[in-house]
mmCIF file of N, CA and C in Angstrom:
data_model
loop_
_atom_site.group_PDB
_atom_site.id
_atom_site.type_symbol
_atom_site.label_atom_id
_atom_site.label_comp_id
_atom_site.label_asym_id
_atom_site.label_seq_id
_atom_site.Cartn_x
_atom_site.Cartn_y
_atom_site.Cartn_z
ATOM 1 N N MET A 67 248.491 -99.723 56.687
ATOM 2 C CA MET A 67 248.804 -100.657 55.619
ATOM 3 C C MET A 67 248.674 -100.107 54.257
ATOM 4 N N LEU A 68 249.829 -99.842 53.558
ATOM 5 C CA LEU A 68 249.874 -99.368 52.100
ATOM 6 C C LEU A 68 249.495 -100.511 51.123
ATOM 7 N N ILE A 69 248.532 -100.410 50.335
ATOM 8 C CA ILE A 69 248.121 -101.145 49.334
ATOM 9 C C ILE A 69 248.687 -100.755 48.007
ATOM 10 N N ILE A 70 249.362 -101.466 47.401
ATOM 11 C CA ILE A 70 250.059 -101.069 46.044
ATOM 12 C C ILE A 70 249.106 -101.735 45.029
ATOM 13 N N PHE A 71 248.503 -100.981 44.036
ATOM 14 C CA PHE A 71 247.859 -101.434 42.952
ATOM 15 C C PHE A 71 247.987 -100.711 41.724
ATOM 16 N N GLU A 72 247.730 -101.012 40.492
ATOM 17 C CA GLU A 72 247.916 -100.486 39.236
ATOM 18 C C GLU A 72 246.632 -100.157 38.582
ATOM 19 N N LEU A 73 246.282 -98.830 38.271
ATOM 20 C CA LEU A 73 245.186 -98.531 37.458
ATOM 21 C C LEU A 73 245.514 -98.749 35.864
ATOM 22 N N ARG A 74 244.829 -99.448 35.285
ATOM 23 C CA ARG A 74 244.956 -99.787 33.906
ATOM 24 C C ARG A 74 244.593 -98.654 32.975
ATOM 25 N N ILE A 75 245.353 -98.391 31.840
ATOM 26 C CA ILE A 75 245.139 -97.482 30.976
ATOM 27 C C ILE A 75 243.712 -97.548 30.544
ATOM 28 N N PRO A 76 242.855 -98.432 30.333
ATOM 29 C CA PRO A 76 241.599 -98.359 29.765
ATOM 30 C C PRO A 76 240.601 -97.539 30.836
ATOM 31 N N ILE A 77 240.850 -98.059 31.894
ATOM 32 C CA ILE A 77 239.834 -97.300 33.086
ATOM 33 C C ILE A 77 240.263 -95.890 33.127
ATOM 34 N N ILE A 78 241.535 -95.419 33.142
ATOM 35 C CA ILE A 78 241.812 -93.951 33.080
ATOM 36 C C ILE A 78 241.395 -93.371 31.936
ATOM 37 N N GLN A 79 241.422 -93.882 30.746
ATOM 38 C CA GLN A 79 240.769 -93.301 29.630
ATOM 39 C C GLN A 79 239.358 -93.133 29.631
ATOM 40 N N ARG A 80 238.535 -94.021 30.341
ATOM 41 C CA ARG A 80 237.263 -93.750 30.266
ATOM 42 C C ARG A 80 236.815 -92.886 31.290
ATOM 43 N N VAL A 81 237.550 -92.664 32.300
ATOM 44 C CA VAL A 81 237.389 -91.589 33.275
ATOM 45 C C VAL A 81 237.698 -90.134 32.599
ATOM 46 N N GLU A 82 238.806 -90.068 31.632
ATOM 47 C CA GLU A 82 239.234 -88.989 31.066
ATOM 48 C C GLU A 82 238.440 -88.658 29.985
ATOM 49 N N GLN A 83 237.396 -89.399 29.511
ATOM 50 C CA GLN A 83 236.439 -89.146 28.528
ATOM 51 C C GLN A 83 235.305 -88.164 29.046
ATOM 52 N N HIS A 84 235.188 -87.954 30.296
ATOM 53 C CA HIS A 84 234.254 -87.279 31.002
ATOM 54 C C HIS A 84 234.850 -86.384 32.069
ATOM 55 N N PRO A 85 235.551 -85.412 31.411
ATOM 56 C CA PRO A 85 236.493 -84.500 32.310
ATOM 57 C C PRO A 85 235.688 -83.358 32.778
ATOM 58 N N PHE A 86 235.838 -82.875 33.935
ATOM 59 C CA PHE A 86 235.409 -81.617 34.568
ATOM 60 C C PHE A 86 236.504 -80.706 34.654
ATOM 61 N N ALA A 87 235.946 -79.480 34.137
ATOM 62 C CA ALA A 87 237.121 -78.393 34.182
ATOM 63 C C ALA A 87 236.778 -77.251 35.103
ATOM 64 N N GLY A 88 235.792 -77.298 35.801
ATOM 65 C CA GLY A 88 235.367 -76.389 36.663
ATOM 66 C C GLY A 88 234.668 -75.045 36.393
ATOM 67 N N ARG A 89 234.138 -75.209 34.945
ATOM 68 C CA ARG A 89 233.282 -74.272 34.495
ATOM 69 C C ARG A 89 231.917 -73.942 35.219
ATOM 70 N N ALA A 90 231.573 -72.724 35.309
ATOM 71 C CA ALA A 90 230.175 -72.678 35.728
ATOM 72 C C ALA A 90 229.166 -73.033 35.192
ATOM 73 N N THR A 91 229.289 -73.550 33.895
ATOM 74 C CA THR A 91 228.130 -74.539 33.169
ATOM 75 C C THR A 91 228.038 -75.743 33.290
ATOM 76 N N GLU A 92 229.032 -76.280 34.225
ATOM 77 C CA GLU A 92 229.231 -77.839 34.463
ATOM 78 C C GLU A 92 228.358 -78.039 35.840
ATOM 79 N N ASP A 93 227.960 -79.220 35.737
ATOM 80 C CA ASP A 93 227.348 -79.792 36.965
ATOM 81 C C ASP A 93 228.245 -80.693 37.691
ATOM 82 N N ALA A 94 228.605 -80.209 38.885
ATOM 83 C CA ALA A 94 229.496 -81.115 39.796
ATOM 84 C C ALA A 94 228.867 -82.284 40.132
ATOM 85 N N ASN A 95 227.808 -82.155 40.777
ATOM 86 C CA ASN A 95 226.969 -83.317 40.989
ATOM 87 C C ASN A 95 226.957 -84.312 40.050
ATOM 88 N N CYS A 96 226.497 -84.034 38.747
ATOM 89 C CA CYS A 96 226.534 -84.980 37.615
ATOM 90 C C CYS A 96 227.833 -85.663 37.394
ATOM 91 N N HIS A 97 228.899 -84.834 37.305
ATOM 92 C CA HIS A 97 230.287 -85.319 37.116
ATOM 93 C C HIS A 97 230.520 -86.323 38.196
ATOM 94 N N LEU A 98 230.244 -86.052 39.547
ATOM 95 C CA LEU A 98 230.557 -87.230 40.540
ATOM 96 C C LEU A 98 229.879 -88.377 40.421
ATOM 97 N N SER A 99 228.491 -88.248 39.890
ATOM 98 C CA SER A 99 227.649 -89.441 39.515
ATOM 99 C C SER A 99 228.416 -90.443 38.516
ATOM 100 N N LYS A 100 228.700 -89.690 37.419
ATOM 101 C CA LYS A 100 229.298 -90.246 36.243
ATOM 102 C C LYS A 100 230.662 -90.894 36.667
ATOM 103 N N PHE A 101 231.328 -90.151 37.646
ATOM 104 C CA PHE A 101 232.653 -90.652 37.908
ATOM 105 C C PHE A 101 232.471 -91.914 38.742
ATOM 106 N N VAL A 102 231.626 -92.059 39.719
ATOM 107 C CA VAL A 102 231.339 -93.108 40.637
ATOM 108 C C VAL A 102 230.771 -94.167 39.728
ATOM 109 N N GLU A 103 230.096 -94.133 38.720
ATOM 110 C CA GLU A 103 229.524 -95.012 37.773
ATOM 111 C C GLU A 103 230.711 -95.866 37.205
ATOM 112 N N ILE A 104 231.556 -94.973 36.484
ATOM 113 C CA ILE A 104 232.768 -95.612 35.853
ATOM 114 C C ILE A 104 233.583 -96.295 36.866
ATOM 115 N N ALA A 105 233.925 -95.757 38.124
ATOM 116 C CA ALA A 105 234.893 -96.119 39.126
ATOM 117 C C ALA A 105 234.249 -97.503 39.499
ATOM 118 N N ASN A 106 233.023 -97.672 39.610
ATOM 119 C CA ASN A 106 232.457 -98.834 40.194
ATOM 120 C C ASN A 106 232.353 -100.008 39.324
ATOM 121 N N THR A 107 232.957 -99.844 38.125
ATOM 122 C CA THR A 107 233.173 -100.969 37.081
ATOM 123 C C THR A 107 234.516 -101.679 37.399
ATOM 124 N N LEU A 108 235.307 -101.011 38.345
ATOM 125 C CA LEU A 108 236.649 -101.634 38.462
ATOM 126 C C LEU A 108 236.665 -102.252 39.847
ATOM 127 N N LYS A 109 236.975 -103.488 40.120
ATOM 128 C CA LYS A 109 237.149 -104.240 41.337
ATOM 129 C C LYS A 109 238.382 -104.837 41.174
ATOM 130 N N LEU A 110 239.137 -104.636 42.375
ATOM 131 C CA LEU A 110 240.453 -105.275 42.691
ATOM 132 C C LEU A 110 240.281 -105.977 43.853
ATOM 133 N N ASN A 111 240.936 -107.084 44.044
ATOM 134 C CA ASN A 111 241.022 -107.857 45.336
ATOM 135 C C ASN A 111 241.856 -107.023 46.247
ATOM 136 N N SER A 112 241.522 -107.009 47.539
ATOM 137 C CA SER A 112 241.946 -106.413 48.644
ATOM 138 C C SER A 112 242.106 -104.713 48.425
ATOM 139 N N VAL A 113 241.392 -104.183 47.423
ATOM 140 C CA VAL A 113 241.330 -102.757 47.292
ATOM 141 C C VAL A 113 239.873 -102.237 47.489
ATOM 142 N N THR A 114 239.764 -101.334 48.466
ATOM 143 C CA THR A 114 238.428 -100.783 48.617
ATOM 144 C C THR A 114 237.921 -99.809 47.264
ATOM 145 N N ASP A 115 236.645 -99.621 47.130
ATOM 146 C CA ASP A 115 236.039 -98.573 46.360
ATOM 147 C C ASP A 115 236.536 -97.385 46.532
ATOM 148 N N ASP A 116 236.690 -97.026 47.918
ATOM 149 C CA ASP A 116 237.290 -95.733 48.497
ATOM 150 C C ASP A 116 238.747 -95.479 47.859
ATOM 151 N N THR A 117 239.417 -96.404 48.061
ATOM 152 C CA THR A 117 240.838 -96.267 47.678
ATOM 153 C C THR A 117 240.945 -96.162 45.964
ATOM 154 N N ILE A 118 240.155 -96.925 45.464
ATOM 155 C CA ILE A 118 240.251 -96.735 43.948
ATOM 156 C C ILE A 118 239.636 -95.288 43.453
ATOM 157 N N ARG A 119 238.532 -94.958 43.958
ATOM 158 C CA ARG A 119 238.164 -93.539 43.602
ATOM 159 C C ARG A 119 239.152 -92.545 43.962
ATOM 160 N N VAL A 120 239.659 -92.471 45.274
ATOM 161 C CA VAL A 120 240.679 -91.459 45.494
ATOM 162 C C VAL A 120 241.725 -91.409 44.427
ATOM 163 N N ARG A 121 242.407 -92.722 43.981
ATOM 164 C CA ARG A 121 243.386 -92.784 43.208
ATOM 165 C C ARG A 121 243.107 -92.284 41.773
ATOM 166 N N LEU A 122 241.882 -92.651 41.420
ATOM 167 C CA LEU A 122 241.315 -92.463 39.985
ATOM 168 C C LEU A 122 240.673 -91.083 39.680
ATOM 169 N N PHE A 123 240.192 -90.438 40.825
ATOM 170 C CA PHE A 123 239.716 -89.091 40.702
ATOM 171 C C PHE A 123 240.358 -87.896 40.044
ATOM 172 N N PRO A 124 241.696 -87.716 40.160
ATOM 173 C CA PRO A 124 242.256 -86.798 39.539
ATOM 174 C C PRO A 124 242.318 -86.807 38.032
ATOM 175 N N PHE A 125 242.247 -88.159 37.491
ATOM 176 C CA PHE A 125 242.106 -88.306 36.065
ATOM 177 C C PHE A 125 240.944 -87.784 35.416
ATOM 178 N N SER A 126 239.970 -87.353 36.363
ATOM 179 C CA SER A 126 238.640 -86.778 35.831
ATOM 180 C C SER A 126 238.604 -85.497 35.708
ATOM 181 N N LEU A 127 239.479 -84.768 36.131
ATOM 182 C CA LEU A 127 239.853 -83.329 36.274
ATOM 183 C C LEU A 127 240.772 -82.541 35.279
ATOM 184 N N ILE A 128 240.404 -81.458 34.636
ATOM 185 C CA ILE A 128 241.238 -80.723 33.794
ATOM 186 C C ILE A 128 241.115 -79.252 33.876
ATOM 187 N N ASP A 129 242.004 -78.683 33.513
ATOM 188 C CA ASP A 129 242.089 -77.249 33.568
ATOM 189 C C ASP A 129 242.091 -76.733 35.007
ATOM 190 N N SER A 130 241.337 -75.874 35.307
ATOM 191 C CA SER A 130 241.224 -75.068 36.661
ATOM 192 C C SER A 130 240.794 -76.033 37.828
ATOM 193 N N ALA A 131 240.023 -77.191 37.398
ATOM 194 C CA ALA A 131 239.574 -78.105 38.264
ATOM 195 C C ALA A 131 240.779 -79.023 38.721
ATOM 196 N N LYS A 132 241.687 -79.291 37.779
ATOM 197 C CA LYS A 132 242.868 -79.955 38.097
ATOM 198 C C LYS A 132 243.778 -79.329 38.858
ATOM 199 N N GLU A 133 243.893 -78.037 38.550
ATOM 200 C CA GLU A 133 244.910 -77.186 39.546
ATOM 201 C C GLU A 133 244.326 -77.085 40.700
ATOM 202 N N TRP A 134 242.993 -76.905 40.986
ATOM 203 C CA TRP A 134 242.426 -76.691 42.308
ATOM 204 C C TRP A 134 242.699 -77.980 43.131
ATOM 205 N N PHE A 135 242.604 -79.213 42.393
ATOM 206 C CA PHE A 135 242.748 -80.351 43.325
ATOM 207 C C PHE A 135 244.222 -80.462 43.577
ATOM 208 N N GLU A 136 244.974 -80.169 42.611
ATOM 209 C CA GLU A 136 246.521 -80.467 42.925
ATOM 210 C C GLU A 136 247.096 -79.555 44.056
ATOM 211 N N CYS A 137 246.406 -78.431 44.458
ATOM 212 C CA CYS A 137 246.777 -77.582 45.404
ATOM 213 C C CYS A 137 246.018 -77.868 46.641
ATOM 214 N N LEU A 138 245.345 -78.920 46.838
ATOM 215 C CA LEU A 138 244.552 -79.308 48.098
ATOM 216 C C LEU A 138 245.727 -79.957 48.911
ATOM 217 N N PRO A 139 245.755 -79.747 50.340
ATOM 218 C CA PRO A 139 246.743 -80.532 51.145
ATOM 219 C C PRO A 139 246.468 -82.145 50.943
ATOM 220 N N THR A 140 247.312 -82.773 51.122
ATOM 221 C CA THR A 140 247.266 -84.267 51.047
ATOM 222 C C THR A 140 246.222 -84.794 52.015
ATOM 223 N N GLU A 141 246.268 -84.195 53.179
ATOM 224 C CA GLU A 141 245.231 -84.848 54.352
ATOM 225 C C GLU A 141 243.795 -84.563 53.989
ATOM 226 N N GLN A 142 243.596 -83.688 52.973
ATOM 227 C CA GLN A 142 242.183 -83.071 52.527
ATOM 228 C C GLN A 142 241.711 -84.209 51.295
ATOM 229 N N VAL A 143 242.468 -84.912 50.870
ATOM 230 C CA VAL A 143 242.094 -85.550 49.751
ATOM 231 C C VAL A 143 242.500 -87.102 50.264
ATOM 232 N N SER A 144 242.431 -87.653 51.308
ATOM 233 C CA SER A 144 243.069 -88.759 51.672
ATOM 234 C C SER A 144 241.938 -90.045 51.623
ATOM 235 N N THR A 145 240.502 -89.482 51.598
ATOM 236 C CA THR A 145 239.503 -90.394 51.429
ATOM 237 C C THR A 145 238.356 -89.869 50.546
ATOM 238 N N TRP A 146 237.499 -90.822 49.950
ATOM 239 C CA TRP A 146 236.679 -90.320 48.973
ATOM 240 C C TRP A 146 235.578 -89.413 49.564
ATOM 241 N N LYS A 147 235.286 -89.540 50.810
ATOM 242 C CA LYS A 147 234.462 -88.654 51.456
ATOM 243 C C LYS A 147 235.128 -87.271 51.589
ATOM 244 N N ASP A 148 236.181 -87.127 51.822
ATOM 245 C CA ASP A 148 236.930 -85.808 51.873
ATOM 246 C C ASP A 148 236.978 -85.195 50.550
ATOM 247 N N ILE A 149 237.280 -85.879 49.542
ATOM 248 C CA ILE A 149 236.982 -85.310 48.322
ATOM 249 C C ILE A 149 235.861 -84.969 47.596
ATOM 250 N N VAL A 150 234.861 -85.712 48.196
ATOM 251 C CA VAL A 150 233.601 -85.231 47.511
ATOM 252 C C VAL A 150 233.232 -83.907 48.253
ATOM 253 N N ALA A 151 233.537 -83.943 49.780
ATOM 254 C CA ALA A 151 233.174 -82.733 50.602
ATOM 255 C C ALA A 151 233.887 -81.496 49.775
ATOM 256 N N ALA A 152 235.034 -81.649 49.499
ATOM 257 C CA ALA A 152 236.122 -80.410 49.110
ATOM 258 C C ALA A 152 235.575 -80.035 47.705
ATOM 259 N N PHE A 153 235.046 -80.897 46.889
ATOM 260 C CA PHE A 153 234.648 -80.825 45.569
ATOM 261 C C PHE A 153 233.355 -80.172 45.572
ATOM 262 N N ILE A 154 232.394 -80.681 46.481
ATOM 263 C CA ILE A 154 231.087 -79.929 46.482
ATOM 264 C C ILE A 154 231.386 -78.494 46.934
ATOM 265 N N ASP A 155 231.996 -78.217 47.869
ATOM 266 C CA ASP A 155 232.411 -76.954 48.443
ATOM 267 C C ASP A 155 232.712 -75.940 47.514
ATOM 268 N N GLN A 156 233.680 -76.577 46.624
ATOM 269 C CA GLN A 156 234.242 -75.667 45.644
ATOM 270 C C GLN A 156 233.374 -75.442 44.391
ATOM 271 N N TYR A 157 232.601 -76.365 43.940
ATOM 272 C CA TYR A 157 232.007 -76.325 42.657
ATOM 273 C C TYR A 157 230.309 -76.311 42.810
ATOM 274 N N TYR A 158 229.794 -76.495 43.801
ATOM 275 C CA TYR A 158 228.352 -76.375 43.999
ATOM 276 C C TYR A 158 228.026 -75.068 44.351
ATOM 277 N N PRO A 159 227.161 -74.284 43.963
ATOM 278 C CA PRO A 159 226.843 -72.823 44.391
ATOM 279 C C PRO A 159 226.146 -73.112 45.593
ATOM 280 N N PRO A 160 226.460 -72.123 46.576
ATOM 281 C CA PRO A 160 225.627 -72.157 47.900
ATOM 282 C C PRO A 160 224.135 -72.017 47.626
ATOM 283 N N GLY A 161 223.807 -71.084 46.786
ATOM 284 C CA GLY A 161 222.350 -70.980 46.364
ATOM 285 C C GLY A 161 221.649 -72.323 45.874
ATOM 286 N N THR A 162 222.476 -72.921 44.975
ATOM 287 C CA THR A 162 221.761 -74.088 44.623
ATOM 288 C C THR A 162 221.693 -75.131 45.786
ATOM 289 N N ILE A 163 222.600 -75.176 46.703
ATOM 290 C CA ILE A 163 222.465 -76.057 47.678
ATOM 291 C C ILE A 163 221.399 -75.886 48.694
ATOM 292 N N LEU A 164 221.211 -74.319 48.887
ATOM 293 C CA LEU A 164 220.013 -74.039 49.737
ATOM 294 C C LEU A 164 218.689 -74.344 49.122
ATOM 295 N N LYS A 165 218.460 -74.134 47.852
ATOM 296 C CA LYS A 165 217.353 -74.537 47.082
ATOM 297 C C LYS A 165 217.119 -76.130 47.343
ATOM 298 N N LEU A 166 217.905 -76.780 46.999
ATOM 299 C CA LEU A 166 218.038 -78.361 46.950
ATOM 300 C C LEU A 166 217.655 -78.698 48.450
ATOM 301 N N LYS A 167 218.175 -78.223 49.431
ATOM 302 C CA LYS A 167 217.951 -78.556 50.812
ATOM 303 C C LYS A 167 216.494 -78.298 51.234
ATOM 304 N N SER A 168 216.034 -76.972 50.692
ATOM 305 C CA SER A 168 214.775 -76.474 50.998
ATOM 306 C C SER A 168 213.735 -77.444 50.358
ATOM 307 N N GLU A 169 214.031 -78.074 49.128
ATOM 308 C CA GLU A 169 213.039 -78.980 48.420
ATOM 309 C C GLU A 169 213.177 -80.320 49.200
ATOM 310 N N ILE A 170 214.231 -80.585 49.717
ATOM 311 C CA ILE A 170 214.054 -81.848 50.500
ATOM 312 C C ILE A 170 213.253 -81.734 51.859
ATOM 313 N N PHE A 171 213.519 -80.567 52.484
ATOM 314 C CA PHE A 171 212.881 -80.313 53.695
ATOM 315 C C PHE A 171 211.442 -80.186 53.551
ATOM 316 N N GLU A 172 211.205 -79.470 52.543
ATOM 317 C CA GLU A 172 209.566 -79.266 52.343
ATOM 318 C C GLU A 172 208.861 -80.522 51.395
ATOM 319 N N PHE A 173 209.635 -81.463 51.242
ATOM 320 C CA PHE A 173 209.025 -82.649 50.381
ATOM 321 C C PHE A 173 207.724 -83.168 50.952
ATOM 322 N N ILE A 174 206.788 -83.248 50.106
ATOM 323 C CA ILE A 174 205.256 -83.747 50.539
ATOM 324 C C ILE A 174 205.036 -84.877 49.309
ATOM 325 N N GLN A 175 204.524 -86.054 49.773
ATOM 326 C CA GLN A 175 204.113 -86.820 48.728
ATOM 327 C C GLN A 175 202.893 -86.293 47.914
ATOM 328 N N GLY A 176 202.932 -86.318 46.737
ATOM 329 C CA GLY A 176 201.658 -85.795 45.903
ATOM 330 C C GLY A 176 200.436 -86.626 46.108
ATOM 331 N N HIS A 177 199.214 -85.875 46.125
ATOM 332 C CA HIS A 177 197.842 -86.412 46.637
ATOM 333 C C HIS A 177 197.748 -87.809 45.717
ATOM 334 N N ASP A 178 197.858 -87.585 44.562
ATOM 335 C CA ASP A 178 197.666 -89.065 43.524
ATOM 336 C C ASP A 178 199.149 -89.695 43.315
ATOM 337 N N GLU A 179 200.196 -89.347 44.115
ATOM 338 C CA GLU A 179 201.328 -90.132 43.794
ATOM 339 C C GLU A 179 201.432 -91.331 44.607
ATOM 340 N N PRO A 180 201.896 -92.427 43.790
ATOM 341 C CA PRO A 180 201.915 -93.741 44.690
ATOM 342 C C PRO A 180 203.073 -93.687 45.437
ATOM 343 N N LEU A 181 203.280 -94.376 46.607
ATOM 344 C CA LEU A 181 204.241 -94.142 47.530
ATOM 345 C C LEU A 181 205.600 -94.451 46.897
ATOM 346 N N TYR A 182 205.706 -95.620 46.052
ATOM 347 C CA TYR A 182 206.965 -95.976 45.485
ATOM 348 C C TYR A 182 207.593 -94.738 44.509
ATOM 349 N N GLU A 183 206.692 -94.006 43.888
ATOM 350 C CA GLU A 183 207.189 -92.762 43.064
ATOM 351 C C GLU A 183 207.661 -91.669 44.207
ATOM 352 N N ALA A 184 206.828 -91.382 45.094
ATOM 353 C CA ALA A 184 207.227 -90.532 46.090
ATOM 354 C C ALA A 184 208.689 -90.906 46.704
ATOM 355 N N ILE A 185 208.776 -92.080 46.960
ATOM 356 C CA ILE A 185 210.364 -92.496 47.414
ATOM 357 C C ILE A 185 211.224 -92.214 46.511
ATOM 358 N N ALA A 186 211.140 -92.554 45.321
ATOM 359 C CA ALA A 186 211.994 -92.500 44.167
ATOM 360 C C ALA A 186 212.323 -90.957 44.052
ATOM 361 N N HIS A 187 211.041 -90.129 44.212
ATOM 362 C CA HIS A 187 211.332 -88.707 43.891
ATOM 363 C C HIS A 187 212.169 -88.227 45.139
ATOM 364 N N PHE A 188 211.956 -88.491 46.247
ATOM 365 C CA PHE A 188 212.675 -88.067 47.492
ATOM 366 C C PHE A 188 214.155 -88.483 47.382
ATOM 367 N N LYS A 189 214.460 -89.737 46.953
ATOM 368 C CA LYS A 189 215.898 -90.173 46.907
ATOM 369 C C LYS A 189 216.402 -89.533 45.888
ATOM 370 N N GLY A 190 215.796 -89.190 44.825
ATOM 371 C CA GLY A 190 216.424 -88.355 43.839
ATOM 372 C C GLY A 190 216.691 -86.895 44.119
ATOM 373 N N LEU A 191 215.989 -86.469 45.024
ATOM 374 C CA LEU A 191 216.267 -84.885 45.745
ATOM 375 C C LEU A 191 217.553 -85.012 46.463
ATOM 376 N N LEU A 192 217.782 -86.394 47.228
ATOM 377 C CA LEU A 192 218.702 -86.617 48.145
ATOM 378 C C LEU A 192 220.192 -86.757 47.345
ATOM 379 N N ARG A 193 219.939 -87.180 45.964
ATOM 380 C CA ARG A 193 221.151 -87.520 45.271
ATOM 381 C C ARG A 193 221.600 -86.174 44.530
ATOM 382 N N LYS A 194 220.716 -85.393 44.322
ATOM 383 C CA LYS A 194 221.088 -84.045 43.755
ATOM 384 C C LYS A 194 221.903 -83.175 44.655
ATOM 385 N N CYS A 195 221.574 -83.241 46.074
ATOM 386 C CA CYS A 195 222.527 -82.696 46.936
ATOM 387 C C CYS A 195 223.210 -83.435 47.885
ATOM 388 N N PRO A 196 224.404 -84.009 47.406
ATOM 389 C CA PRO A 196 225.175 -85.029 48.215
ATOM 390 C C PRO A 196 225.597 -84.512 49.528
ATOM 391 N N ASN A 197 225.761 -83.236 49.772
ATOM 392 C CA ASN A 197 226.146 -82.659 51.009
ATOM 393 C C ASN A 197 224.884 -82.089 51.778
ATOM 394 N N HIS A 198 223.676 -82.692 51.652
ATOM 395 C CA HIS A 198 222.447 -82.174 52.263
ATOM 396 C C HIS A 198 222.604 -82.126 53.775
ATOM 397 N N GLY A 199 223.311 -82.935 54.373
ATOM 398 C CA GLY A 199 223.624 -82.836 55.922
ATOM 399 C C GLY A 199 222.397 -83.291 56.760
ATOM 400 N N PHE A 200 221.391 -84.162 56.054
ATOM 401 C CA PHE A 200 220.419 -84.738 56.591
ATOM 402 C C PHE A 200 220.672 -86.065 57.143
ATOM 403 N N THR A 201 220.582 -86.318 58.521
ATOM 404 C CA THR A 201 220.736 -87.495 59.023
ATOM 405 C C THR A 201 219.779 -88.677 58.500
ATOM 406 N N VAL A 202 220.074 -89.972 58.569
ATOM 407 C CA VAL A 202 219.051 -91.000 58.111
ATOM 408 C C VAL A 202 217.746 -90.879 58.827
ATOM 409 N N ASP A 203 217.862 -90.549 60.123
ATOM 410 C CA ASP A 203 216.609 -90.299 61.015
ATOM 411 C C ASP A 203 215.821 -89.152 60.622
ATOM 412 N N HIS A 204 216.492 -88.045 60.184
ATOM 413 C CA HIS A 204 215.757 -86.662 59.797
ATOM 414 C C HIS A 204 215.330 -87.013 58.371
ATOM 415 N N GLN A 205 215.930 -87.763 57.445
ATOM 416 C CA GLN A 205 215.343 -88.175 56.035
ATOM 417 C C GLN A 205 213.946 -88.923 56.366
ATOM 418 N N VAL A 206 213.938 -89.901 57.292
ATOM 419 C CA VAL A 206 212.790 -90.599 57.569
ATOM 420 C C VAL A 206 211.512 -89.523 57.850
ATOM 421 N N LEU A 207 211.919 -88.749 58.861
ATOM 422 C CA LEU A 207 210.889 -88.074 59.214
ATOM 423 C C LEU A 207 210.501 -86.827 58.106
ATOM 424 N N VAL A 208 211.527 -86.379 57.296
ATOM 425 C CA VAL A 208 211.086 -85.413 56.177
ATOM 426 C C VAL A 208 210.248 -86.220 55.306
ATOM 427 N N GLY A 209 210.783 -87.310 54.858
ATOM 428 C CA GLY A 209 210.258 -88.063 53.798
ATOM 429 C C GLY A 209 208.876 -88.468 54.162
ATOM 430 N N SER A 210 208.581 -88.453 55.499
ATOM 431 C CA SER A 210 207.272 -88.967 55.764
ATOM 432 C C SER A 210 206.068 -87.843 56.061
ATOM 433 N N GLY A 211 206.740 -86.559 55.756
ATOM 434 C CA GLY A 211 206.159 -85.211 56.257
ATOM 435 C C GLY A 211 204.777 -85.349 55.861
#
């Protein structure tokens, strides 16, 4: 079922205020987090968050990142999950991903660290690497290391 809805200019302008150009100095994960924070302020009846994000995301890109996105096959950008995977594959350096996955896998609660702080720290590591690939079961095992 095709849902037709209109994105209002103010929300598009908010997204455009935090553009991602695809430069090596830009943090792709930070861009995604900021984008989701802004997109989550828009709620429309009968329209899922996924649909809103898919429609709004291109407005957050400029320069080579916009060109990259426009060249993607339509089926590769039909869901938010697909867009995030393609974006991370394109703009998150493999070395960074390996380093972050290693930090997640080797996570140990500090000797004097309260449990709530350790959990927050672990969740922060997971957020820094959205394509970490650890299942929820594995996260529990690693997090309890």
